[in-house]
Amino acid sequence: MAKLTKNTLFKTDRPRAETLIDRTTRAAREILEDQAEQRELKTARLRKARLEREACTPGNAPGATSKGARKKSRSSLAKKAEGPGGTTTAGTSTAGGASVNPKEKSPFAAL
C-alpha cells in the first residue's frame, strides 16, 4: 500500500474549466436578477407615486374607476360582433375563402 501523506490522502480537486453552457447560464441569471431588481424598484416607485396621488385627491375612493375606464370582457365584445340570430354581420372569411355576408346572394340559392 502507498504511504499515506498529506498530499496523497487529501487530494485537492482542480477547479474544472467553465464551459460555454456554464458561462451562458451564469450570464442569463445575472441579467434576470438585474431585471427583477429593476422591476421591484420601479414597482415601489410607482406604488409610492400612486399612493401620494390618491392621498392628494380626497374625492376619489382608492381603487374606484369610472364606467368608461373599465375594460370590457371578451364575451361582451363577441356579442356586439354578432348580429341577430347569432350570425356575424361583418364580412368575414370562412375556411374555403368565401365571404360570409347575409346580404350577399348565395350561389346555392338558385338550386
PDB file of N, CA, C and O in Angstrom, residues 31-110:
ATOM      1  N   ILE A  31     -28.476  38.608 -15.733  1.00  0.00           N
ATOM      2  CA  ILE A  31     -29.380  39.530 -16.426  1.00  0.00           C
ATOM      3  C   ILE A  31     -30.773  39.469 -15.811  1.00  0.00           C
ATOM      4  O   ILE A  31     -31.397  40.506 -15.546  1.00  0.00           O
ATOM      5  N   LEU A  32     -31.272  38.251 -15.553  1.00  0.00           N
ATOM      6  CA  LEU A  32     -32.605  38.103 -14.973  1.00  0.00           C
ATOM      7  C   LEU A  32     -32.679  38.695 -13.569  1.00  0.00           C
ATOM      8  O   LEU A  32     -33.681  39.326 -13.199  1.00  0.00           O
ATOM      9  N   GLU A  33     -31.622  38.518 -12.782  1.00  0.00           N
ATOM     10  CA  GLU A  33     -31.607  39.097 -11.437  1.00  0.00           C
ATOM     11  C   GLU A  33     -31.596  40.619 -11.498  1.00  0.00           C
ATOM     12  O   GLU A  33     -32.285  41.284 -10.719  1.00  0.00           O
ATOM     13  N   ASP A  34     -30.828  41.188 -12.428  1.00  0.00           N
ATOM     14  CA  ASP A  34     -30.798  42.637 -12.586  1.00  0.00           C
ATOM     15  C   ASP A  34     -32.168  43.175 -13.011  1.00  0.00           C
ATOM     16  O   ASP A  34     -32.642  44.193 -12.491  1.00  0.00           O
ATOM     17  N   GLN A  35     -32.807  42.472 -13.946  1.00  0.00           N
ATOM     18  CA  GLN A  35     -34.125  42.907 -14.395  1.00  0.00           C
ATOM     19  C   GLN A  35     -35.154  42.816 -13.274  1.00  0.00           C
ATOM     20  O   GLN A  35     -36.001  43.702 -13.128  1.00  0.00           O
ATOM     21  N   ALA A  36     -35.082  41.770 -12.479  1.00  0.00           N
ATOM     22  CA  ALA A  36     -36.018  41.622 -11.362  1.00  0.00           C
ATOM     23  C   ALA A  36     -35.819  42.740 -10.342  1.00  0.00           C
ATOM     24  O   ALA A  36     -36.786  43.298  -9.814  1.00  0.00           O
ATOM     25  N   GLU A  37     -34.569  43.084 -10.079  1.00  0.00           N
ATOM     26  CA  GLU A  37     -34.283  44.164  -9.145  1.00  0.00           C
ATOM     27  C   GLU A  37     -34.810  45.502  -9.674  1.00  0.00           C
ATOM     28  O   GLU A  37     -35.430  46.267  -8.937  1.00  0.00           O
ATOM     29  N   GLN A  38     -34.589  45.760 -10.959  1.00  0.00           N
ATOM     30  CA  GLN A  38     -35.082  47.000 -11.559  1.00  0.00           C
ATOM     31  C   GLN A  38     -36.607  47.042 -11.536  1.00  0.00           C
ATOM     32  O   GLN A  38     -37.206  48.083 -11.281  1.00  0.00           O
ATOM     33  N   ARG A  39     -37.242  45.897 -11.797  1.00  0.00           N
ATOM     34  CA  ARG A  39     -38.703  45.839 -11.788  1.00  0.00           C
ATOM     35  C   ARG A  39     -39.246  46.119 -10.398  1.00  0.00           C
ATOM     36  O   ARG A  39     -40.226  46.849 -10.233  1.00  0.00           O
ATOM     37  N   GLU A  40     -38.604  45.566  -9.374  1.00  0.00           N
ATOM     38  CA  GLU A  40     -39.051  45.803  -8.000  1.00  0.00           C
ATOM     39  C   GLU A  40     -38.888  47.268  -7.607  1.00  0.00           C
ATOM     40  O   GLU A  40     -39.762  47.842  -6.942  1.00  0.00           O
ATOM     41  N   LEU A  41     -37.780  47.889  -8.025  1.00  0.00           N
ATOM     42  CA  LEU A  41     -37.572  49.309  -7.728  1.00  0.00           C
ATOM     43  C   LEU A  41     -38.625  50.172  -8.430  1.00  0.00           C
ATOM     44  O   LEU A  41     -39.169  51.104  -7.846  1.00  0.00           O
ATOM     45  N   LYS A  42     -38.914  49.845  -9.681  1.00  0.00           N
ATOM     46  CA  LYS A  42     -39.902  50.611 -10.433  1.00  0.00           C
ATOM     47  C   LYS A  42     -41.292  50.445  -9.826  1.00  0.00           C
ATOM     48  O   LYS A  42     -42.043  51.415  -9.699  1.00  0.00           O
ATOM     49  N   THR A  43     -41.614  49.204  -9.425  1.00  0.00           N
ATOM     50  CA  THR A  43     -42.916  48.952  -8.812  1.00  0.00           C
ATOM     51  C   THR A  43     -43.063  49.739  -7.515  1.00  0.00           C
ATOM     52  O   THR A  43     -44.109  50.346  -7.260  1.00  0.00           O
ATOM     53  N   ALA A  44     -42.023  49.766  -6.711  1.00  0.00           N
ATOM     54  CA  ALA A  44     -42.067  50.510  -5.451  1.00  0.00           C
ATOM     55  C   ALA A  44     -42.217  52.007  -5.714  1.00  0.00           C
ATOM     56  O   ALA A  44     -43.000  52.691  -5.034  1.00  0.00           O
ATOM     57  N   ARG A  45     -41.502  52.502  -6.725  1.00  0.00           N
ATOM     58  CA  ARG A  45     -41.580  53.932  -7.059  1.00  0.00           C
ATOM     59  C   ARG A  45     -42.975  54.289  -7.551  1.00  0.00           C
ATOM     60  O   ARG A  45     -43.568  55.296  -7.121  1.00  0.00           O
ATOM     61  N   LEU A  46     -43.553  53.459  -8.429  1.00  0.00           N
ATOM     62  CA  LEU A  46     -44.887  53.730  -8.957  1.00  0.00           C
ATOM     63  C   LEU A  46     -45.959  53.596  -7.875  1.00  0.00           C
ATOM     64  O   LEU A  46     -46.919  54.368  -7.834  1.00  0.00           O
ATOM     65  N   ARG A  47     -45.790  52.621  -6.977  1.00  0.00           N
ATOM     66  CA  ARG A  47     -46.746  52.454  -5.885  1.00  0.00           C
ATOM     67  C   ARG A  47     -46.738  53.681  -4.980  1.00  0.00           C
ATOM     68  O   ARG A  47     -47.785  54.190  -4.569  1.00  0.00           O
ATOM     69  N   LYS A  48     -45.537  54.181  -4.680  1.00  0.00           N
ATOM     70  CA  LYS A  48     -45.413  55.369  -3.832  1.00  0.00           C
ATOM     71  C   LYS A  48     -46.071  56.567  -4.500  1.00  0.00           C
ATOM     72  O   LYS A  48     -46.813  57.324  -3.860  1.00  0.00           O
ATOM     73  N   ALA A  49     -45.842  56.745  -5.806  1.00  0.00           N
ATOM     74  CA  ALA A  49     -46.442  57.864  -6.535  1.00  0.00           C
ATOM     75  C   ALA A  49     -47.965  57.742  -6.562  1.00  0.00           C
ATOM     76  O   ALA A  49     -48.683  58.742  -6.401  1.00  0.00           O
ATOM     77  N   ARG A  50     -48.486  56.521  -6.740  1.00  0.00           N
ATOM     78  CA  ARG A  50     -49.929  56.323  -6.766  1.00  0.00           C
ATOM     79  C   ARG A  50     -50.547  56.634  -5.416  1.00  0.00           C
ATOM     80  O   ARG A  50     -51.587  57.301  -5.323  1.00  0.00           O
ATOM     81  N   LEU A  51     -49.905  56.178  -4.357  1.00  0.00           N
ATOM     82  CA  LEU A  51     -50.442  56.446  -3.017  1.00  0.00           C
ATOM     83  C   LEU A  51     -50.427  57.929  -2.695  1.00  0.00           C
ATOM     84  O   LEU A  51     -51.364  58.451  -2.087  1.00  0.00           O
ATOM     85  N   GLU A  52     -49.376  58.630  -3.123  1.00  0.00           N
ATOM     86  CA  GLU A  52     -49.319  60.076  -2.917  1.00  0.00           C
ATOM     87  C   GLU A  52     -50.403  60.781  -3.709  1.00  0.00           C
ATOM     88  O   GLU A  52     -51.052  61.708  -3.227  1.00  0.00           O
ATOM     89  N   ARG A  53     -50.632  60.335  -4.945  1.00  0.00           N
ATOM     90  CA  ARG A  53     -51.664  60.951  -5.786  1.00  0.00           C
ATOM     91  C   ARG A  53     -53.043  60.709  -5.198  1.00  0.00           C
ATOM     92  O   ARG A  53     -53.883  61.604  -5.157  1.00  0.00           O
ATOM     93  N   GLU A  54     -53.282  59.484  -4.703  1.00  0.00           N
ATOM     94  CA  GLU A  54     -54.573  59.184  -4.101  1.00  0.00           C
ATOM     95  C   GLU A  54     -54.781  59.961  -2.810  1.00  0.00           C
ATOM     96  O   GLU A  54     -55.899  60.333  -2.484  1.00  0.00           O
ATOM     97  N   ALA A  55     -53.718  60.219  -2.077  1.00  0.00           N
ATOM     98  CA  ALA A  55     -53.835  60.992  -0.843  1.00  0.00           C
ATOM     99  C   ALA A  55     -54.167  62.449  -1.140  1.00  0.00           C
ATOM    100  O   ALA A  55     -54.845  63.109  -0.356  1.00  0.00           O
ATOM    101  N   CYS A  56     -53.698  62.962  -2.269  1.00  0.00           N
ATOM    102  CA  CYS A  56     -53.942  64.357  -2.638  1.00  0.00           C
ATOM    103  C   CYS A  56     -55.337  64.577  -3.193  1.00  0.00           C
ATOM    104  O   CYS A  56     -55.844  65.693  -3.157  1.00  0.00           O
ATOM    105  N   THR A  57     -55.982  63.553  -3.717  1.00  0.00           N
ATOM    106  CA  THR A  57     -57.319  63.692  -4.289  1.00  0.00           C
ATOM    107  C   THR A  57     -58.328  63.022  -3.371  1.00  0.00           C
ATOM    108  O   THR A  57     -58.576  61.827  -3.461  1.00  0.00           O
ATOM    109  N   PRO A  58     -58.941  63.784  -2.450  1.00  0.00           N
ATOM    110  CA  PRO A  58     -59.855  63.186  -1.484  1.00  0.00           C
ATOM    111  C   PRO A  58     -61.186  62.757  -2.088  1.00  0.00           C
ATOM    112  O   PRO A  58     -61.886  61.948  -1.515  1.00  0.00           O
ATOM    113  N   GLY A  59     -61.591  63.253  -3.259  1.00  0.00           N
ATOM    114  CA  GLY A  59     -62.888  62.936  -3.852  1.00  0.00           C
ATOM    115  C   GLY A  59     -62.987  61.516  -4.366  1.00  0.00           C
ATOM    116  O   GLY A  59     -64.050  60.917  -4.344  1.00  0.00           O
ATOM    117  N   ASN A  60     -61.898  60.969  -4.814  1.00  0.00           N
ATOM    118  CA  ASN A  60     -61.938  59.621  -5.384  1.00  0.00           C
ATOM    119  C   ASN A  60     -61.564  58.585  -4.338  1.00  0.00           C
ATOM    120  O   ASN A  60     -60.612  58.734  -3.610  1.00  0.00           O
ATOM    121  N   ALA A  61     -62.329  57.512  -4.325  1.00  0.00           N
ATOM    122  CA  ALA A  61     -62.010  56.404  -3.429  1.00  0.00           C
ATOM    123  C   ALA A  61     -60.905  55.573  -4.080  1.00  0.00           C
ATOM    124  O   ALA A  61     -60.885  55.417  -5.294  1.00  0.00           O
ATOM    125  N   PRO A  62     -59.991  55.034  -3.312  1.00  0.00           N
ATOM    126  CA  PRO A  62     -58.936  54.218  -3.908  1.00  0.00           C
ATOM    127  C   PRO A  62     -59.506  52.971  -4.576  1.00  0.00           C
ATOM    128  O   PRO A  62     -60.378  52.306  -4.029  1.00  0.00           O
ATOM    129  N   GLY A  63     -59.051  52.690  -5.761  1.00  0.00           N
ATOM    130  CA  GLY A  63     -59.487  51.510  -6.476  1.00  0.00           C
ATOM    131  C   GLY A  63     -60.748  51.707  -7.290  1.00  0.00           C
ATOM    132  O   GLY A  63     -61.157  50.830  -8.024  1.00  0.00           O
ATOM    133  N   ALA A  64     -61.413  52.844  -7.163  1.00  0.00           N
ATOM    134  CA  ALA A  64     -62.629  53.080  -7.922  1.00  0.00           C
ATOM    135  C   ALA A  64     -62.278  53.598  -9.309  1.00  0.00           C
ATOM    136  O   ALA A  64     -61.423  54.444  -9.467  1.00  0.00           O
ATOM    137  N   THR A  65     -62.968  53.056 -10.310  1.00  0.00           N
ATOM    138  CA  THR A  65     -62.742  53.507 -11.679  1.00  0.00           C
ATOM    139  C   THR A  65     -64.060  53.975 -12.249  1.00  0.00           C
ATOM    140  O   THR A  65     -65.135  53.550 -11.824  1.00  0.00           O
ATOM    141  N   SER A  66     -63.993  54.842 -13.218  1.00  0.00           N
ATOM    142  CA  SER A  66     -65.208  55.305 -13.859  1.00  0.00           C
ATOM    143  C   SER A  66     -65.707  54.236 -14.811  1.00  0.00           C
ATOM    144  O   SER A  66     -64.975  53.342 -15.209  1.00  0.00           O
ATOM    145  N   LYS A  67     -66.962  54.344 -15.217  1.00  0.00           N
ATOM    146  CA  LYS A  67     -67.529  53.330 -16.104  1.00  0.00           C
ATOM    147  C   LYS A  67     -66.819  53.297 -17.439  1.00  0.00           C
ATOM    148  O   LYS A  67     -66.650  52.257 -18.028  1.00  0.00           O
ATOM    149  N   GLY A  68     -66.383  54.431 -17.931  1.00  0.00           N
ATOM    150  CA  GLY A  68     -65.705  54.484 -19.218  1.00  0.00           C
ATOM    151  C   GLY A  68     -64.326  53.862 -19.183  1.00  0.00           C
ATOM    152  O   GLY A  68     -63.813  53.418 -20.196  1.00  0.00           O
ATOM    153  N   ALA A  69     -63.707  53.818 -18.015  1.00  0.00           N
ATOM    154  CA  ALA A  69     -62.343  53.302 -17.911  1.00  0.00           C
ATOM    155  C   ALA A  69     -62.298  51.795 -17.705  1.00  0.00           C
ATOM    156  O   ALA A  69     -61.252  51.207 -17.786  1.00  0.00           O
ATOM    157  N   ARG A  70     -63.434  51.174 -17.452  1.00  0.00           N
ATOM    158  CA  ARG A  70     -63.446  49.738 -17.219  1.00  0.00           C
ATOM    159  C   ARG A  70     -63.197  48.987 -18.515  1.00  0.00           C
ATOM    160  O   ARG A  70     -63.644  49.385 -19.582  1.00  0.00           O
ATOM    161  N   LYS A  71     -62.510  47.872 -18.392  1.00  0.00           N
ATOM    162  CA  LYS A  71     -62.277  47.032 -19.561  1.00  0.00           C
ATOM    163  C   LYS A  71     -63.517  46.189 -19.823  1.00  0.00           C
ATOM    164  O   LYS A  71     -64.198  45.754 -18.902  1.00  0.00           O
ATOM    165  N   LYS A  72     -63.773  45.951 -21.088  1.00  0.00           N
ATOM    166  CA  LYS A  72     -64.909  45.129 -21.452  1.00  0.00           C
ATOM    167  C   LYS A  72     -64.451  43.698 -21.599  1.00  0.00           C
ATOM    168  O   LYS A  72     -63.361  43.434 -22.076  1.00  0.00           O
ATOM    169  N   SER A  73     -65.293  42.784 -21.191  1.00  0.00           N
ATOM    170  CA  SER A  73     -64.926  41.377 -21.284  1.00  0.00           C
ATOM    171  C   SER A  73     -64.996  40.915 -22.725  1.00  0.00           C
ATOM    172  O   SER A  73     -65.662  41.516 -23.567  1.00  0.00           O
ATOM    173  N   ARG A  74     -64.325  39.832 -23.010  1.00  0.00           N
ATOM    174  CA  ARG A  74     -64.313  39.307 -24.374  1.00  0.00           C
ATOM    175  C   ARG A  74     -65.694  38.839 -24.798  1.00  0.00           C
ATOM    176  O   ARG A  74     -66.069  38.948 -25.955  1.00  0.00           O
ATOM    177  N   SER A  75     -66.454  38.301 -23.863  1.00  0.00           N
ATOM    178  CA  SER A  75     -67.771  37.803 -24.230  1.00  0.00           C
ATOM    179  C   SER A  75     -68.698  38.936 -24.641  1.00  0.00           C
ATOM    180  O   SER A  75     -69.481  38.792 -25.568  1.00  0.00           O
ATOM    181  N   SER A  76     -68.602  40.089 -23.981  1.00  0.00           N
ATOM    182  CA  SER A  76     -69.464  41.205 -24.372  1.00  0.00           C
ATOM    183  C   SER A  76     -69.034  41.776 -25.712  1.00  0.00           C
ATOM    184  O   SER A  76     -69.860  42.217 -26.500  1.00  0.00           O
ATOM    185  N   LEU A  77     -67.728  41.734 -26.008  1.00  0.00           N
ATOM    186  CA  LEU A  77     -67.263  42.192 -27.310  1.00  0.00           C
ATOM    187  C   LEU A  77     -67.694  41.238 -28.407  1.00  0.00           C
ATOM    188  O   LEU A  77     -68.036  41.658 -29.510  1.00  0.00           O
ATOM    189  N   ALA A  78     -67.703  39.944 -28.118  1.00  0.00           N
ATOM    190  CA  ALA A  78     -68.122  38.961 -29.107  1.00  0.00           C
ATOM    191  C   ALA A  78     -69.606  39.089 -29.392  1.00  0.00           C
ATOM    192  O   ALA A  78     -70.047  38.916 -30.530  1.00  0.00           O
ATOM    193  N   LYS A  79     -70.399  39.398 -28.375  1.00  0.00           N
ATOM    194  CA  LYS A  79     -71.840  39.556 -28.567  1.00  0.00           C
ATOM    195  C   LYS A  79     -72.148  40.758 -29.448  1.00  0.00           C
ATOM    196  O   LYS A  79     -73.076  40.743 -30.233  1.00  0.00           O
ATOM    197  N   LYS A  80     -71.344  41.826 -29.325  1.00  0.00           N
ATOM    198  CA  LYS A  80     -71.560  43.004 -30.159  1.00  0.00           C
ATOM    199  C   LYS A  80     -71.248  42.707 -31.616  1.00  0.00           C
ATOM    200  O   LYS A  80     -71.851  43.275 -32.514  1.00  0.00           O
ATOM    201  N   ALA A  81     -70.292  41.820 -31.879  1.00  0.00           N
ATOM    202  CA  ALA A  81     -69.925  41.481 -33.241  1.00  0.00           C
ATOM    203  C   ALA A  81     -70.983  40.612 -33.903  1.00  0.00           C
ATOM    204  O   ALA A  81     -71.092  40.584 -35.114  1.00  0.00           O
ATOM    205  N   GLU A  82     -71.777  39.906 -33.093  1.00  0.00           N
ATOM    206  CA  GLU A  82     -72.820  39.048 -33.638  1.00  0.00           C
ATOM    207  C   GLU A  82     -74.067  39.862 -33.914  1.00  0.00           C
ATOM    208  O   GLU A  82     -74.421  40.769 -33.187  1.00  0.00           O
ATOM    209  N   GLY A  83     -74.719  39.507 -34.979  1.00  0.00           N
ATOM    210  CA  GLY A  83     -75.965  40.153 -35.335  1.00  0.00           C
ATOM    211  C   GLY A  83     -77.128  39.370 -34.777  1.00  0.00           C
ATOM    212  O   GLY A  83     -76.974  38.505 -33.918  1.00  0.00           O
ATOM    213  N   PRO A  84     -78.333  39.625 -35.305  1.00  0.00           N
ATOM    214  CA  PRO A  84     -79.498  38.879 -34.841  1.00  0.00           C
ATOM    215  C   PRO A  84     -79.374  37.415 -35.234  1.00  0.00           C
ATOM    216  O   PRO A  84     -78.917  37.068 -36.303  1.00  0.00           O
ATOM    217  N   GLY A  85     -79.757  36.554 -34.329  1.00  0.00           N
ATOM    218  CA  GLY A  85     -79.692  35.125 -34.600  1.00  0.00           C
ATOM    219  C   GLY A  85     -78.315  34.532 -34.397  1.00  0.00           C
ATOM    220  O   GLY A  85     -78.071  33.387 -34.726  1.00  0.00           O
ATOM    221  N   GLY A  86     -77.369  35.292 -33.890  1.00  0.00           N
ATOM    222  CA  GLY A  86     -76.050  34.764 -33.602  1.00  0.00           C
ATOM    223  C   GLY A  86     -75.097  34.747 -34.789  1.00  0.00           C
ATOM    224  O   GLY A  86     -74.028  34.183 -34.714  1.00  0.00           O
ATOM    225  N   THR A  87     -75.509  35.339 -35.924  1.00  0.00           N
ATOM    226  CA  THR A  87     -74.612  35.362 -37.088  1.00  0.00           C
ATOM    227  C   THR A  87     -73.801  36.636 -37.076  1.00  0.00           C
ATOM    228  O   THR A  87     -74.237  37.662 -36.547  1.00  0.00           O
ATOM    229  N   THR A  88     -72.628  36.590 -37.666  1.00  0.00           N
ATOM    230  CA  THR A  88     -71.801  37.787 -37.721  1.00  0.00           C
ATOM    231  C   THR A  88     -72.290  38.678 -38.839  1.00  0.00           C
ATOM    232  O   THR A  88     -72.671  38.210 -39.915  1.00  0.00           O
ATOM    233  N   THR A  89     -72.285  39.970 -38.602  1.00  0.00           N
ATOM    234  CA  THR A  89     -72.758  40.907 -39.613  1.00  0.00           C
ATOM    235  C   THR A  89     -71.632  41.426 -40.480  1.00  0.00           C
ATOM    236  O   THR A  89     -71.865  41.870 -41.579  1.00  0.00           O
ATOM    237  N   ALA A  90     -70.413  41.360 -40.004  1.00  0.00           N
ATOM    238  CA  ALA A  90     -69.291  41.830 -40.802  1.00  0.00           C
ATOM    239  C   ALA A  90     -68.889  40.741 -41.774  1.00  0.00           C
ATOM    240  O   ALA A  90     -69.044  39.565 -41.509  1.00  0.00           O
ATOM    241  N   GLY A  91     -68.352  41.121 -42.939  1.00  0.00           N
ATOM    242  CA  GLY A  91     -67.894  40.144 -43.919  1.00  0.00           C
ATOM    243  C   GLY A  91     -66.623  39.485 -43.431  1.00  0.00           C
ATOM    244  O   GLY A  91     -65.583  40.116 -43.334  1.00  0.00           O
ATOM    245  N   THR A  92     -66.710  38.226 -43.092  1.00  0.00           N
ATOM    246  CA  THR A  92     -65.541  37.509 -42.612  1.00  0.00           C
ATOM    247  C   THR A  92     -65.273  36.352 -43.539  1.00  0.00           C
ATOM    248  O   THR A  92     -66.162  35.878 -44.247  1.00  0.00           O
ATOM    249  N   SER A  93     -64.059  35.883 -43.532  1.00  0.00           N
ATOM    250  CA  SER A  93     -63.689  34.762 -44.392  1.00  0.00           C
ATOM    251  C   SER A  93     -63.975  33.456 -43.687  1.00  0.00           C
ATOM    252  O   SER A  93     -63.848  33.340 -42.480  1.00  0.00           O
ATOM    253  N   THR A  94     -64.355  32.474 -44.477  1.00  0.00           N
ATOM    254  CA  THR A  94     -64.527  31.134 -43.942  1.00  0.00           C
ATOM    255  C   THR A  94     -63.327  30.307 -44.346  1.00  0.00           C
ATOM    256  O   THR A  94     -62.420  30.795 -45.009  1.00  0.00           O
ATOM    257  N   ALA A  95     -63.330  29.042 -43.989  1.00  0.00           N
ATOM    258  CA  ALA A  95     -62.199  28.181 -44.299  1.00  0.00           C
ATOM    259  C   ALA A  95     -62.006  28.043 -45.804  1.00  0.00           C
ATOM    260  O   ALA A  95     -60.904  27.905 -46.297  1.00  0.00           O
ATOM    261  N   GLY A  96     -63.096  28.097 -46.582  1.00  0.00           N
ATOM    262  CA  GLY A  96     -62.991  27.968 -48.029  1.00  0.00           C
ATOM    263  C   GLY A  96     -62.596  29.262 -48.706  1.00  0.00           C
ATOM    264  O   GLY A  96     -62.355  29.309 -49.905  1.00  0.00           O
ATOM    265  N   GLY A  97     -62.528  30.352 -47.968  1.00  0.00           N
ATOM    266  CA  GLY A  97     -62.136  31.633 -48.527  1.00  0.00           C
ATOM    267  C   GLY A  97     -63.309  32.459 -49.006  1.00  0.00           C
ATOM    268  O   GLY A  97     -63.149  33.583 -49.458  1.00  0.00           O
ATOM    269  N   ALA A  98     -64.540  31.932 -48.937  1.00  0.00           N
ATOM    270  CA  ALA A  98     -65.711  32.671 -49.382  1.00  0.00           C
ATOM    271  C   ALA A  98     -66.113  33.670 -48.312  1.00  0.00           C
ATOM    272  O   ALA A  98     -65.950  33.445 -47.129  1.00  0.00           O
ATOM    273  N   SER A  99     -66.664  34.782 -48.747  1.00  0.00           N
ATOM    274  CA  SER A  99     -67.092  35.822 -47.821  1.00  0.00           C
ATOM    275  C   SER A  99     -68.452  35.457 -47.254  1.00  0.00           C
ATOM    276  O   SER A  99     -69.334  35.021 -47.982  1.00  0.00           O
ATOM    277  N   VAL A 100     -68.631  35.644 -45.958  1.00  0.00           N
ATOM    278  CA  VAL A 100     -69.903  35.369 -45.310  1.00  0.00           C
ATOM    279  C   VAL A 100     -70.569  36.703 -45.052  1.00  0.00           C
ATOM    280  O   VAL A 100     -70.167  37.446 -44.178  1.00  0.00           O
ATOM    281  N   ASN A 101     -71.580  37.009 -45.830  1.00  0.00           N
ATOM    282  CA  ASN A 101     -72.315  38.248 -45.670  1.00  0.00           C
ATOM    283  C   ASN A 101     -73.777  37.917 -45.925  1.00  0.00           C
ATOM    284  O   ASN A 101     -74.135  37.458 -47.014  1.00  0.00           O
ATOM    285  N   PRO A 102     -74.686  38.140 -44.965  1.00  0.00           N
ATOM    286  CA  PRO A 102     -76.084  37.751 -45.140  1.00  0.00           C
ATOM    287  C   PRO A 102     -76.776  38.510 -46.260  1.00  0.00           C
ATOM    288  O   PRO A 102     -77.736  38.027 -46.829  1.00  0.00           O
ATOM    289  N   LYS A 103     -76.306  39.689 -46.639  1.00  0.00           N
ATOM    290  CA  LYS A 103     -76.928  40.467 -47.704  1.00  0.00           C
ATOM    291  C   LYS A 103     -76.521  39.966 -49.085  1.00  0.00           C
ATOM    292  O   LYS A 103     -77.162  40.263 -50.070  1.00  0.00           O
ATOM    293  N   GLU A 104     -75.414  39.223 -49.140  1.00  0.00           N
ATOM    294  CA  GLU A 104     -74.926  38.686 -50.397  1.00  0.00           C
ATOM    295  C   GLU A 104     -75.763  37.484 -50.791  1.00  0.00           C
ATOM    296  O   GLU A 104     -76.156  36.688 -49.953  1.00  0.00           O
ATOM    297  N   LYS A 105     -76.048  37.320 -52.087  1.00  0.00           N
ATOM    298  CA  LYS A 105     -76.822  36.164 -52.519  1.00  0.00           C
ATOM    299  C   LYS A 105     -75.929  34.945 -52.564  1.00  0.00           C
ATOM    300  O   LYS A 105     -74.792  35.011 -52.996  1.00  0.00           O
ATOM    301  N   SER A 106     -76.442  33.851 -52.109  1.00  0.00           N
ATOM    302  CA  SER A 106     -75.694  32.610 -52.094  1.00  0.00           C
ATOM    303  C   SER A 106     -75.694  32.002 -53.488  1.00  0.00           C
ATOM    304  O   SER A 106     -76.715  32.052 -54.192  1.00  0.00           O
ATOM    305  N   PRO A 107     -74.584  31.428 -53.928  1.00  0.00           N
ATOM    306  CA  PRO A 107     -74.589  30.783 -55.250  1.00  0.00           C
ATOM    307  C   PRO A 107     -75.464  29.535 -55.252  1.00  0.00           C
ATOM    308  O   PRO A 107     -75.849  29.043 -56.300  1.00  0.00           O
ATOM    309  N   PHE A 108     -75.835  29.037 -54.054  1.00  0.00           N
ATOM    310  CA  PHE A 108     -76.690  27.855 -53.975  1.00  0.00           C
ATOM    311  C   PHE A 108     -78.170  28.206 -53.856  1.00  0.00           C
ATOM    312  O   PHE A 108     -78.999  27.325 -53.800  1.00  0.00           O
ATOM    313  N   ALA A 109     -78.490  29.505 -53.819  1.00  0.00           N
ATOM    314  CA  ALA A 109     -79.894  29.911 -53.648  1.00  0.00           C
ATOM    315  C   ALA A 109     -80.713  29.544 -54.864  1.00  0.00           C
ATOM    316  O   ALA A 109     -81.911  29.283 -54.763  1.00  0.00           O
ATOM    317  N   ALA A 110     -80.124  29.514 -56.058  1.00  0.00           N
ATOM    318  CA  ALA A 110     -80.863  29.227 -57.273  1.00  0.00           C
ATOM    319  C   ALA A 110     -81.172  27.745 -57.396  1.00  0.00           C
ATOM    320  O   ALA A 110     -82.013  27.355 -58.196  1.00  0.00           O
TER     321      ALA A 110
END
